[in-house]
Tab-separated table of C-alpha atoms in Angstrom:
chain	number	residue	atom	x	y	z
A	1226	MET	CA	-6.173	30.323	8.303
A	1227	LYS	CA	-4.466	30.924	5.182
A	1228	ILE	CA	-4.812	34.620	4.057
A	1229	ARG	CA	-3.547	35.843	0.687
A	1230	ARG	CA	-0.685	38.427	0.240
A	1231	ARG	CA	0.983	40.053	-2.318
A	1232	SER	CA	4.347	39.981	-3.311
A	1233	GLN	CA	6.473	41.325	-2.086
A	1234	SER	CA	9.535	39.963	-4.185
A	1235	GLN	CA	10.295	36.986	-6.252
A	1236	LEU	CA	10.464	34.902	-3.244
A	1237	ASN	CA	7.194	33.082	-2.274
A	1238	LYS	CA	5.824	31.414	0.551
A	1239	GLY	CA	6.401	27.400	-0.191
A	1240	ASP	CA	9.662	28.505	-2.424
A	1241	GLU	CA	12.929	25.656	-1.428
A	1242	ILE	CA	16.328	28.143	-0.490
A	1243	GLU	CA	19.710	27.777	1.140
A	1244	VAL	CA	20.692	30.047	3.686
A	1245	LYS	CA	23.639	30.858	5.091
A	1246	ARG	CA	23.610	30.973	9.060
A	1247	PRO	CA	27.224	32.888	10.748
A	1248	ASN	CA	29.482	29.237	10.689
A	1249	GLY	CA	29.612	29.926	6.707
A	1250	ALA	CA	27.452	26.797	5.931
A	1251	PHE	CA	24.132	26.427	3.887
A	1252	TYR	CA	21.453	25.041	5.496
A	1253	ALA	CA	18.280	23.973	4.208
A	1254	ALA	CA	14.907	26.122	4.439
A	1255	THR	CA	11.788	26.934	2.890
A	1256	VAL	CA	9.837	30.706	3.004
A	1257	LEU	CA	6.964	30.713	5.199
A	1258	ARG	CA	6.625	34.844	4.267
A	1259	PRO	CA	8.444	36.640	1.674
A	1260	PRO	CA	9.081	40.533	2.260
A	1261	SER	CA	6.684	42.964	3.374
A	1262	ALA	CA	6.309	46.508	2.792
A	1263	MET	CA	7.822	47.271	5.735
A	1264	GLN	CA	10.921	44.491	5.620
A	1265	LYS	CA	11.893	44.096	1.839
A	1266	ASN	CA	14.645	43.057	3.153
A	1267	MET	CA	14.032	39.805	6.112
A	1268	VAL	CA	12.254	36.925	5.026
A	1269	PHE	CA	10.700	34.487	7.444
A	1270	VAL	CA	11.715	30.735	7.310
A	1271	GLU	CA	11.093	27.944	8.734
A	1272	TYR	CA	14.836	25.526	9.157
A	1273	LYS	CA	14.737	21.578	7.890
A	1274	THR	CA	17.650	20.433	9.214
A	1275	VAL	CA	18.008	23.238	12.512
A	1276	PHE	CA	16.255	22.142	15.801
A	1277	GLU	CA	15.331	23.608	18.411
A	1278	GLY	CA	14.131	20.522	20.405
A	1279	PRO	CA	11.585	18.675	18.913
A	1280	LYS	CA	10.451	21.316	16.573
A	1281	CYS	CA	12.197	22.834	12.785
A	1282	VAL	CA	13.860	26.726	13.545
A	1283	ARG	CA	11.805	29.482	12.392
A	1284	GLY	CA	13.206	32.364	12.076
A	1285	PHE	CA	13.629	35.754	9.661
A	1286	VAL	CA	16.895	35.920	7.757
A	1287	ASP	CA	18.630	39.028	6.007
A	1288	LEU	CA	17.903	38.299	1.793
A	1289	THR	CA	22.055	38.419	1.262
A	1290	HIS	CA	22.091	35.712	3.080
A	1291	VAL	CA	19.305	33.456	0.697
A	1292	ARG	CA	20.185	31.912	-2.063
A	1293	PRO	CA	17.949	28.989	-4.417
A	1294	PRO	CA	19.364	25.602	-4.032
A	1295	PRO	CA	22.034	24.861	-7.342
A	1296	PRO	CA	21.077	22.429	-9.867
A	1297	LEU	CA	21.603	18.288	-8.696
A	1298	GLU	CA	24.383	16.966	-10.760
A	1299	LEU	CA	23.912	12.679	-10.327
A	1300	SER	CA	27.076	11.808	-12.297
A	1301	ARG	CA	29.387	14.002	-11.177
A	1302	CYS	CA	32.979	12.930	-10.718
A	1303	PHE	CA	35.612	14.505	-7.826
A	1304	LYS	CA	39.206	14.380	-7.589
A	1305	ILE	CA	41.811	16.088	-5.716
A	1306	GLY	CA	41.998	19.177	-5.399
A	1307	ASP	CA	38.413	19.924	-6.459
A	1308	SER	CA	36.100	22.226	-4.429
A	1309	VAL	CA	33.313	20.732	-3.292
A	1310	ASP	CA	30.281	21.514	-0.787
A	1311	ALA	CA	29.687	18.731	1.652
A	1312	TYR	CA	26.421	18.033	3.260
A	1313	TRP	CA	28.338	18.089	7.288
A	1314	GLU	CA	26.299	18.972	10.384
A	1315	ASN	CA	23.128	19.339	8.701
A	1316	GLY	CA	24.636	22.044	6.247
A	1317	TRP	CA	26.857	22.495	3.018
A	1318	ARG	CA	29.613	23.928	4.081
A	1319	LYS	CA	32.793	24.083	1.755
A	1320	GLY	CA	35.876	22.100	1.497
A	1321	VAL	CA	38.050	20.789	-0.367
A	1322	VAL	CA	38.940	16.872	-2.008
A	1323	ARG	CA	42.505	15.684	-0.008
A	1324	ASP	CA	42.275	12.240	-0.345
A	1325	LEU	CA	40.220	9.144	-2.248
A	1326	LEU	CA	39.026	6.262	-0.562
A	1327	GLU	CA	36.990	2.800	-1.216
A	1328	ASN	CA	33.317	2.655	-1.038
A	1329	SER	CA	32.792	6.176	-2.948
A	1330	LYS	CA	34.238	7.633	0.327
A	1331	PHE	CA	36.268	10.913	-0.297
A	1332	VAL	CA	38.788	12.317	2.719
A	1333	VAL	CA	37.419	16.430	2.751
A	1334	GLY	CA	39.097	19.310	4.312
A	1335	PHE	CA	37.697	22.666	5.912
A	1336	ASP	CA	39.291	25.813	6.409
A	1337	GLY	CA	39.168	26.742	10.503
A	1338	ASN	CA	39.401	30.824	8.902
A	1339	GLY	CA	42.251	31.352	11.118
A	1340	GLU	CA	39.419	30.694	14.638
A	1341	LYS	CA	40.310	26.761	15.006
A	1342	GLU	CA	42.597	24.508	13.368
A	1343	ASP	CA	41.674	22.891	9.648
A	1344	GLU	CA	39.354	19.350	9.830
A	1345	GLU	CA	39.270	16.783	8.063
A	1346	SER	CA	35.731	14.481	7.887
A	1347	GLU	CA	35.276	11.522	5.232
A	1348	VAL	CA	32.284	11.373	3.184
A	1349	ASP	CA	30.127	9.479	0.629
A	1350	GLN	CA	29.592	10.745	-2.674
A	1351	CYS	CA	26.417	11.305	-2.324
A	1352	ASN	CA	26.797	14.343	-0.074
A	1353	LEU	CA	29.315	15.973	-2.321
A	1354	ARG	CA	28.356	18.600	-4.777
A	1355	LEU	CA	30.665	20.638	-6.749
A	1356	HIS	CA	31.111	23.920	-4.936
A	1357	ARG	CA	29.756	26.879	-7.184
A	1358	GLU	CA	28.981	30.737	-6.146
A	1359	TRP	CA	25.357	32.832	-6.420
A	1360	GLU	CA	26.341	36.013	-8.193
A	1361	ASP	CA	24.066	38.283	-9.447
A	1362	GLY	CA	20.995	35.208	-10.141
A	1363	SER	CA	23.313	33.283	-11.057
A	1364	TRP	CA	25.744	30.799	-10.457
A	1365	VAL	CA	29.139	30.929	-10.726
A	1366	PRO	CA	30.269	28.520	-12.769
A	1367	SER	CA	27.653	28.133	-15.332
A	1368	GLN	CA	26.195	24.804	-16.765
A	1369	ASN	CA	27.498	25.862	-20.115
A	1370	GLU	CA	31.145	26.180	-18.894
A	1371	LEU	CA	30.883	22.927	-16.401
A	1372	ALA	CA	30.189	21.335	-20.126
A	1373	LYS	CA	32.876	23.231	-21.698
A	1374	ALA	CA	35.464	22.718	-19.265
A	1375	PRO	CA	38.117	20.870	-20.829
A	1376	LYS	CA	39.950	17.807	-19.466
A	1377	GLU	CA	43.193	18.375	-17.452
A	1378	ASN	CA	46.704	16.696	-19.588
A	1379	GLY	CA	47.223	14.533	-16.712
A	1380	ASP	CA	43.465	13.108	-17.032
A	1381	LYS	CA	43.161	9.739	-18.176
A	1382	SER	CA	40.806	7.445	-17.517
A	1383	ARG	CA	40.895	4.845	-14.889
A	1384	LYS	CA	40.501	1.172	-14.526
A	1385	VAL	CA	37.811	1.260	-12.265
A	1386	LYS	CA	36.240	-1.958	-9.602
A	1387	LEU	CA	33.286	-2.387	-8.486
A	1388	LYS	CA	32.471	-4.654	-5.604
A	1389	ILE	CA	28.827	-5.781	-4.433
A	1390	VAL	CA	28.573	-7.231	-0.805
A	1391	PHE	CA	25.523	-8.176	0.079
A	1392	ARG	CA	24.775	-8.741	3.938
A	1393	LYS	CA	22.551	-11.639	5.224
A	1394	ARG	CA	19.747	-10.224	6.615
A	1395	GLN	CA	19.001	-12.151	10.286
A	1396	ALA	CA	15.074	-12.968	10.850
A	1397	ASN	CA	15.008	-10.720	13.530
A	1398	ASP	CA	16.427	-7.781	12.264
A	1399	LYS	CA	13.762	-5.086	11.851
A	1400	PHE	CA	15.364	-2.401	11.673
A	1401	GLN	CA	18.867	-0.973	10.096
A	1402	LYS	CA	21.899	0.524	11.461
A	1403	ASP	CA	21.515	4.825	11.637
A	1404	GLU	CA	17.677	3.794	10.767
A	1405	GLU	CA	16.193	7.227	13.069
A	1406	VAL	CA	13.525	5.731	15.481
A	1407	GLU	CA	11.794	6.201	19.046
A	1408	VAL	CA	12.131	4.132	21.996
A	1409	THR	CA	10.005	3.427	25.132
A	1410	GLY	CA	10.811	1.741	28.455
A	1411	ASP	CA	8.741	0.134	30.893
A	1412	GLU	CA	10.761	1.396	34.089
A	1413	GLU	CA	8.590	3.269	36.566
A	1414	GLY	CA	7.181	6.368	35.099
A	1415	PHE	CA	8.576	6.304	31.632
A	1416	LYS	CA	5.674	4.140	30.770
A	1417	GLY	CA	3.421	5.805	27.802
A	1418	SER	CA	6.867	7.455	26.359
A	1419	TRP	CA	8.605	8.053	23.143
A	1420	TYR	CA	12.506	8.851	23.058
A	1421	SER	CA	14.121	9.930	20.112
A	1422	ALA	CA	17.895	7.483	18.949
A	1423	VAL	CA	19.028	6.445	16.036
A	1424	ILE	CA	20.101	2.645	15.600
A	1425	VAL	CA	23.982	1.608	16.459
A	1426	GLU	CA	23.667	-1.553	15.751
A	1427	TYR	CA	22.080	-5.428	16.121
A	1428	CYS	CA	23.187	-7.205	19.202
A	1429	GLY	CA	21.094	-10.481	18.529
A	1430	HIS	CA	18.035	-12.466	20.354
A	1431	ASP	CA	15.707	-9.524	18.790
A	1432	LYS	CA	17.814	-6.598	20.734
A	1433	TYR	CA	19.664	-3.672	19.311
A	1434	LEU	CA	22.026	-0.880	20.794
A	1435	VAL	CA	20.239	2.625	21.118
A	1436	GLU	CA	21.994	6.113	21.098
A	1437	TYR	CA	19.441	8.740	22.247
A	1438	SER	CA	19.738	11.919	20.995
A	1439	VAL	CA	18.899	13.924	23.441
A	1440	ILE	CA	19.062	12.083	26.793
A	1441	ARG	CA	22.759	12.095	27.736
A	1442	THR	CA	25.260	10.494	29.976
A	1443	VAL	CA	27.066	12.438	33.314
A	1444	ASP	CA	29.723	13.192	31.010
A	1445	GLY	CA	27.169	14.682	29.037
A	1446	VAL	CA	27.874	12.195	25.763
A	1447	PRO	CA	24.632	10.851	24.251
A	1448	LEU	CA	23.306	7.584	26.267
A	1449	ARG	CA	23.945	4.134	24.267
A	1450	GLN	CA	22.086	1.243	26.004
A	1451	GLU	CA	20.571	-1.756	25.002
A	1452	ALA	CA	16.410	-1.866	23.767
A	1453	LYS	CA	13.949	-4.132	22.991
A	1454	ALA	CA	12.759	-4.701	19.450
A	1455	GLN	CA	9.133	-4.594	21.192
A	1456	HIS	CA	9.759	-1.162	22.566
A	1457	ILE	CA	11.360	0.286	19.493
A	1458	ARG	CA	8.794	2.469	16.324
A	1459	PRO	CA	10.412	4.153	13.324
A	1460	ARG	CA	10.258	7.384	13.501
A	1461	PRO	CA	6.179	8.741	12.909
A	1462	PRO	CA	5.811	10.583	9.892
A	1463	GLU	CA	5.228	14.060	10.237
A	1464	LEU	CA	1.711	15.110	9.872
A	1465	SER	CA	0.124	18.171	8.540
A	1466	PRO	CA	-0.057	21.326	11.301
A	1467	VAL	CA	-3.705	20.860	13.152
A	1468	ALA	CA	-4.922	24.136	14.180
A	1469	SER	CA	-6.608	23.042	17.060
A	1470	PHE	CA	-7.408	19.880	19.708
A	1471	CYS	CA	-10.198	18.838	21.081
A	1472	PRO	CA	-11.561	17.881	24.073
A	1473	ARG	CA	-11.188	13.467	24.396
A	1474	GLU	CA	-8.144	13.841	21.338
A	1475	VAL	CA	-5.108	11.723	21.957
A	1476	VAL	CA	-1.739	13.263	21.668
A	1477	GLU	CA	1.724	13.244	22.012
A	1478	VAL	CA	2.966	16.029	24.755
A	1479	TRP	CA	7.120	17.191	23.833
A	1480	HIS	CA	7.935	16.550	27.671
A	1481	ASN	CA	11.230	16.303	29.961
A	1482	ASP	CA	12.960	15.741	26.178
A	1483	GLY	CA	10.542	12.968	25.319
A	1484	TRP	CA	6.336	11.832	23.779
A	1485	TRP	CA	4.371	11.580	26.361
A	1486	ILE	CA	0.872	9.782	25.431
A	1487	GLY	CA	-1.802	11.303	26.366
A	1488	VAL	CA	-5.860	12.825	26.527
A	1489	ILE	CA	-7.104	16.069	25.839
A	1490	SER	CA	-9.388	16.814	28.728
A	1491	ALA	CA	-10.062	21.158	27.936
A	1492	VAL	CA	-9.081	23.480	25.554
A	1493	LEU	CA	-7.863	26.735	27.665
A	1494	THR	CA	-7.275	29.851	26.636
A	1495	GLY	CA	-4.220	31.184	25.427
A	1496	SER	CA	-3.788	28.143	22.648
A	1497	LYS	CA	-3.212	25.881	26.013
A	1498	TYR	CA	-4.682	22.870	26.917
A	1499	ALA	CA	-5.383	20.326	29.544
A	1500	VAL	CA	-3.954	17.032	28.925
A	1501	TYR	CA	-4.185	14.191	31.540
A	1502	PHE	CA	-1.894	10.918	31.519
A	1503	SER	CA	-4.090	7.957	32.404
A	1504	LEU	CA	-0.763	6.009	33.337
A	1505	THR	CA	0.317	8.036	35.652
A	1506	HIS	CA	-3.301	10.177	36.749
A	1507	GLU	CA	-1.658	13.545	36.117
A	1508	GLU	CA	-2.972	16.367	34.249
A	1509	LEU	CA	-0.938	19.093	33.070
A	1510	GLU	CA	-1.207	22.382	31.167
A	1511	VAL	CA	0.648	22.466	27.860
A	1512	ASP	CA	0.887	24.807	24.854
A	1513	HIS	CA	-0.291	23.876	21.713
A	1514	SER	CA	3.103	23.605	19.895
A	1515	ASN	CA	4.138	20.702	22.537
A	1516	LEU	CA	1.936	19.060	20.706
A	1517	ARG	CA	1.045	16.559	18.183
A	1518	ILE	CA	-1.529	13.504	16.606
A	1519	HIS	CA	-0.736	9.981	18.582
A	1520	GLN	CA	0.052	7.597	15.927
A	1521	ASP	CA	0.220	3.618	16.444
A	1522	TRP	CA	2.946	1.654	14.794
A	1523	LYS	CA	1.147	-1.095	13.908
A	1524	ASN	CA	1.813	-4.032	11.323
A	1525	GLY	CA	4.398	-2.185	9.586
A	1526	LYS	CA	2.315	1.054	9.186
A	1527	TRP	CA	0.916	4.240	11.301
A	1528	ARG	CA	-2.553	4.750	11.892
A	1529	ILE	CA	-3.746	7.452	13.472
A	1530	ALA	CA	-4.866	6.747	16.837
A	1531	SER	CA	-8.856	5.323	17.133
A	1532	GLU	CA	-11.249	4.772	19.228
A	1533	GLU	CA	-10.132	1.966	20.717
A	1534	ARG	CA	-7.251	3.329	21.738
A	1535	LEU	CA	-8.789	6.173	23.737
A	1536	GLY	CA	-11.214	3.785	25.876
A	1537	GLN	CA	-7.760	1.844	26.482
A	1538	LEU	CA	-6.747	5.487	28.070
A	1539	MET	CA	-10.092	6.343	29.143
A	1540	THR	CA	-10.199	3.129	31.569
A	1541	ASN	CA	-10.769	3.339	35.323
A	1542	SER	CA	-10.941	7.503	34.811
A	1543	ASN	CA	-14.446	8.095	36.238
A	1544	LYS	CA	-12.680	11.275	37.359
A	1545	LEU	CA	-11.924	12.334	34.273
A	1546	LEU	CA	-14.811	11.527	31.821
A	1547	LEU	CA	-16.726	13.213	35.227
A	1548	LYS	CA	-14.847	16.756	34.261
A	1549	MET	CA	-14.531	16.406	30.214
A	1550	ASP	CA	-18.674	15.981	30.459
A	1551	VAL	CA	-18.876	19.398	32.666
A	1552	GLU	CA	-15.765	21.668	30.468
A	1553	GLU	CA	-17.920	20.362	27.149
A	1554	LYS	CA	-21.613	21.255	29.047
A	1555	ARG	CA	-19.807	24.760	29.254
A	1556	PHE	CA	-18.656	24.984	25.379
A	1557	GLU	CA	-22.079	24.955	24.558
A	1558	ALA	CA	-24.324	28.300	23.003
A	1559	LYS	CA	-20.993	30.379	24.015
A	1560	PHE	CA	-21.749	32.634	20.942
A	1561	PRO	CA	-24.814	33.003	19.877
A	1562	LYS	CA	-25.849	33.140	15.730
A	1563	GLY	CA	-24.950	36.663	14.350
A	1564	MET	CA	-22.857	37.934	17.714
A	1565	PRO	CA	-19.635	40.526	16.137
A	1566	VAL	CA	-16.624	38.587	17.059
A	1567	GLU	CA	-12.661	38.484	16.960
A	1568	VAL	CA	-10.977	35.272	14.963
A	1569	ARG	CA	-7.418	33.971	16.261
A	1570	SER	CA	-4.351	33.501	13.314
A	1571	ASP	CA	-1.850	30.888	14.232
A	1572	GLU	CA	-0.344	31.277	10.438
A	1573	PRO	CA	3.444	31.222	10.857
A	1574	GLY	CA	4.832	34.706	10.691
A	1575	TYR	CA	0.883	35.888	11.680
A	1576	GLU	CA	0.905	34.787	15.179
A	1577	GLY	CA	-0.908	37.390	17.710
A	1578	SER	CA	-3.341	38.802	14.748
A	1579	TRP	CA	-7.103	38.866	15.146
A	1580	PHE	CA	-9.632	39.397	12.741
A	1581	SER	CA	-13.021	40.606	12.558
A	1582	ALA	CA	-15.623	38.230	11.847
A	1583	VAL	CA	-19.662	37.759	12.763
A	1584	ILE	CA	-20.724	34.152	13.874
A	1585	VAL	CA	-22.446	32.620	11.633
A	1586	ASP	CA	-23.707	29.232	12.940
A	1587	SER	CA	-22.697	26.720	15.765
A	1588	LEU	CA	-21.513	23.803	14.914
A	1589	GLY	CA	-21.004	21.920	17.974
A	1590	LYS	CA	-18.131	20.123	20.075
A	1591	ASP	CA	-17.090	23.588	20.811
A	1592	LYS	CA	-16.869	25.023	17.061
A	1593	TYR	CA	-18.284	27.937	15.028
A	1594	LEU	CA	-18.876	28.641	11.173
A	1595	VAL	CA	-17.340	32.353	11.101
A	1596	GLU	CA	-17.863	34.993	8.190
A	1597	TYR	CA	-14.549	37.588	8.159
A	1598	LEU	CA	-15.609	41.065	7.446
A	1599	THR	CA	-12.182	42.383	6.396
A	1600	LEU	CA	-11.021	38.842	4.413
A	1601	LYS	CA	-12.294	37.926	0.836
A	1602	THR	CA	-12.136	35.124	-1.228
A	1603	GLU	CA	-9.542	33.985	-3.798
A	1604	ASP	CA	-11.792	35.230	-6.340
A	1605	LEU	CA	-13.055	38.592	-4.235
A	1606	GLY	CA	-16.574	37.741	-4.718
A	1607	SER	CA	-17.473	37.127	-0.825
A	1608	PHE	CA	-16.407	37.372	2.135
A	1609	LEU	CA	-14.445	34.688	3.500
A	1610	ARG	CA	-16.299	31.949	5.744
A	1611	GLU	CA	-14.211	29.039	7.922
A	1612	GLU	CA	-14.661	27.116	10.323
A	1613	ALA	CA	-13.315	28.171	14.028
A	1614	TYR	CA	-12.759	26.166	17.448
A	1615	ALA	CA	-13.978	28.950	20.376
A	1616	SER	CA	-10.876	28.559	21.494
A	1617	TYR	CA	-9.967	31.476	18.634
A	1618	ILE	CA	-12.868	33.724	19.319
A	1619	ARG	CA	-13.014	36.210	21.017
A	1620	PRO	CA	-15.865	39.304	21.598
A	1621	LEU	CA	-15.021	41.994	19.443
A	1622	PRO	CA	-13.477	44.688	22.700
A	1623	PRO	CA	-14.339	47.421	24.443
A	1624	ASN	CA	-13.949	50.970	22.556
A	1625	ALA	CA	-9.943	51.083	23.180
A	1626	GLN	CA	-9.262	53.838	21.942
A	1627	CYS	CA	-6.977	56.243	23.345
A	1628	ALA	CA	-7.232	60.253	23.530
A	1629	SER	CA	-3.665	60.740	25.017
A	1630	ARG	CA	-0.630	59.978	23.951
A	1631	TYR	CA	0.557	55.558	24.536
A	1632	GLU	CA	3.002	55.523	26.969
A	1633	LEU	CA	6.750	53.600	26.100
A	1634	LEU	CA	6.669	50.233	26.357
A	1635	GLU	CA	2.511	50.441	26.400
A	1636	HIS	CA	0.793	47.216	25.359
A	1637	VAL	CA	-0.865	47.878	21.866
A	1638	ASP	CA	-2.976	46.509	19.610
A	1639	ALA	CA	-1.744	47.926	15.716
A	1640	TRP	CA	-4.243	47.914	12.477
A	1641	TYR	CA	-2.015	46.210	10.004
A	1642	ASN	CA	-3.306	44.041	6.590
A	1643	ASP	CA	-6.915	43.594	7.186
A	1644	GLY	CA	-6.489	42.914	11.065
A	1645	TRP	CA	-6.044	43.942	14.581
A	1646	TRP	CA	-1.560	42.873	15.703
A	1647	THR	CA	-0.355	42.811	19.515
A	1648	GLY	CA	3.048	44.680	19.605
A	1649	ARG	CA	4.937	47.403	21.810
A	1650	ILE	CA	5.216	51.144	22.277
A	1651	ILE	CA	9.048	51.138	21.695
A	1652	LYS	CA	10.148	54.776	20.607
A	1653	VAL	CA	6.937	57.606	21.341
A	1654	LEU	CA	7.386	59.824	18.082
A	1655	THR	CA	6.608	63.610	16.419
A	1656	GLY	CA	2.915	64.213	15.386
A	1657	TRP	CA	1.251	61.171	17.308
A	1658	LYS	CA	3.546	58.208	15.590
A	1659	TYR	CA	5.297	55.109	17.048
A	1660	SER	CA	7.224	52.898	16.132
A	1661	VAL	CA	6.180	49.025	17.619
A	1662	TYR	CA	7.579	46.341	18.149
A	1663	PHE	CA	6.434	42.558	17.436
A	1664	ARG	CA	7.802	39.432	19.085
A	1665	THR	CA	6.052	36.930	16.790
A	1666	THR	CA	7.469	38.369	13.531
A	1667	ASN	CA	10.824	39.946	14.621
A	1668	GLU	CA	9.379	42.983	13.193
A	1669	VAL	CA	9.234	46.892	13.754
A	1670	MET	CA	7.075	48.971	12.313
A	1671	GLU	CA	5.763	52.550	12.866
A	1672	PHE	CA	1.718	53.998	13.155
A	1673	LYS	CA	-0.558	56.596	13.544
A	1674	HIS	CA	-2.375	57.217	16.371
A	1675	ASP	CA	-5.607	56.591	15.113
A	1676	ASP	CA	-4.248	52.923	13.927
A	1677	LEU	CA	-3.197	51.182	17.421
A	1678	ARG	CA	-5.689	51.005	19.927
A	1679	ARG	CA	-5.116	49.817	24.110
A	1680	HIS	CA	-4.344	46.497	23.799
A	1681	ARG	CA	-6.949	43.966	25.613
A	1682	GLU	CA	-6.826	39.880	26.999
A	1683	TRP	CA	-9.707	38.135	27.569
A	1684	ILE	CA	-9.828	36.046	30.390
A	1685	ASN	CA	-12.113	33.739	32.238
A	1686	GLY	CA	-14.113	35.625	30.370
A	1687	LYS	CA	-12.973	39.352	31.258
A	1688	TRP	CA	-11.567	41.785	29.423
A	1689	VAL	CA	-8.726	42.720	31.034
A	1690	ILE	CA	-6.066	45.234	30.541
A	1691	ALA	CA	-2.397	44.383	29.611
A	1692	SER	CA	-0.123	45.469	32.323
A	1693	LYS	CA	3.421	47.293	30.835
A	1694	VAL	CA	5.227	44.120	32.727
A	1695	ARG	CA	2.897	41.106	32.484
A	1696	GLU	CA	5.010	37.956	33.805
A	1697	GLU	CA	7.856	37.239	35.724
A	1698	GLY	CA	10.911	36.666	32.322
A	1699	ASP	CA	9.111	38.747	30.078
A	1700	TYR	CA	10.917	39.021	27.049
A	1701	LEU	CA	11.967	42.514	27.412
A	1702	ILE	CA	12.239	44.246	30.627
A	1703	LEU	CA	12.244	41.527	33.692
A	1704	ASN	CA	15.277	39.656	33.975
A	1705	TYR	CA	17.363	40.793	31.209
A	1706	ARG	CA	19.604	42.727	34.083
A	1707	SER	CA	21.261	39.077	35.652
A	1708	ARG	CA	21.130	37.595	31.500
A	1709	SER	CA	24.691	37.114	29.415
A	1710	SER	CA	24.636	39.036	26.296
A	1711	ALA	CA	26.127	36.108	25.011
A	1712	THR	CA	22.589	34.216	25.590
A	1713	TYR	CA	19.464	36.906	24.688
A	1714	GLU	CA	17.069	35.645	22.078
A	1715	PRO	CA	17.032	37.459	18.499
A	1716	SER	CA	13.620	39.068	19.671
A	1717	TYR	CA	14.933	40.300	22.269
A	1718	ARG	CA	18.076	42.009	20.499
A	1719	THR	CA	16.026	43.676	18.862
A	1720	PHE	CA	13.970	44.932	20.756
A	1721	CYS	CA	16.858	46.504	22.705
A	1722	GLU	CA	18.165	47.845	19.548
A	1723	TYR	CA	15.527	48.988	18.419
A	1724	ALA	CA	14.037	51.108	22.198
A	1725	GLY	CA	17.636	51.255	22.273
A	1726	ILE	CA	17.706	49.917	25.808
A	1727	GLY	CA	21.324	48.216	27.088
A	1728	LEU	CA	21.620	45.015	27.604
A	1729	HIS	CA	22.640	44.917	30.906
A	1730	THR	CA	22.053	48.158	32.351
A	1731	GLY	CA	18.209	48.665	31.822
A	1732	PHE	CA	18.880	52.211	30.855
A	1733	THR	CA	18.704	54.616	27.724
A	1734	THR	CA	20.947	55.021	26.045
């Protein structure tokens, strides 16, 4: 769901930036949410080269660690002693050119900062750039300073011998060295699953040596093995995120370090789905974030899974077909026309928020047309209308205003930016005010009593009041006594800092 927000700084949603991480290197990222009025010095980003499992890492970063990408210099030459940034281990790390090698390669040294020995690495020229600092909104040295920089007295023109080597491509050599691919197997129990890997070399006879990205040997090193070309495919292209999947849709599920092909058998509550795997005749409950659209690699092209593919997966699955027919009938007329409802947003940075709306019409297949009561179109001329799946809709909660004070750690909904956001009371202030922590954005905001309501969840057609500590593994209280402080997730640390709760003892400081 697209929601227009007023920019609070020069950064806007979609801007390409670089973010400095604790190791001192800069990593490419995209702005998902610019600084807000309550978090003026923080920006919500998605890293392009930092991953957690199959997904890019997202999080809030301090504006002091953010800068724009430096301007490109395609013809830049380097010499020994130059201060450079080298693209190494998925980030740009500061180093010094220590030696020049053949084939446009350089030896670059990296400072160990006293904590470990200095490191060296061979780096291709295409992965080097002149080191520059971002100071007071401009690059130092500037482009003009670089253009006017005098040549050293001893700098003489050098003769360069260019050697071009053509590699003879074998008839069955379908994949190149270092190409990112996915590999499947025909072993029992692993059919229908794909694992990320890199091509190491061509072995002949239509076989390749591959190195898996997440599968490791007993010694902890990446597993290498031979694979037939018919069991290898290029890495699928990334598609635009899907707001919701439908019953009978062919998907791939991230499970046990690989992508498994299955079919959506039911849409559940809380952004979850039941997925059926025809090869193993199993059904799993899967979170929306662990699904992707299934694509088939045929005749050298990627294609979205077709009805024919669905038919292949559903063969001899009469029990599943009957179940899905029953589930689809249960979806019919869930929300009648004109009914007041709330609609959930899953836009990055806005997860956990609900917006008031009214049902305009039922579109069939578990989908409805809704009109928001607080969100306007771009021209502000009318209220926004859009399609929404039933899994994103719930009836209006009963009047949940609380006459007495809210208690510490109580789950609440806070009225903010024209919607209700799910959070938790972490401080009870004077004057009937509260500090509320939002896990989805890792933010803490202050609210008046009248801008809060008790949090309820719509489960199996009933409203259920959330308890103070809901489930095992709750990110706030339940298991932190046994955790090591080095393993706490950032959102847990933020909660403890704001609430004044010790990381080990469980007592307020």
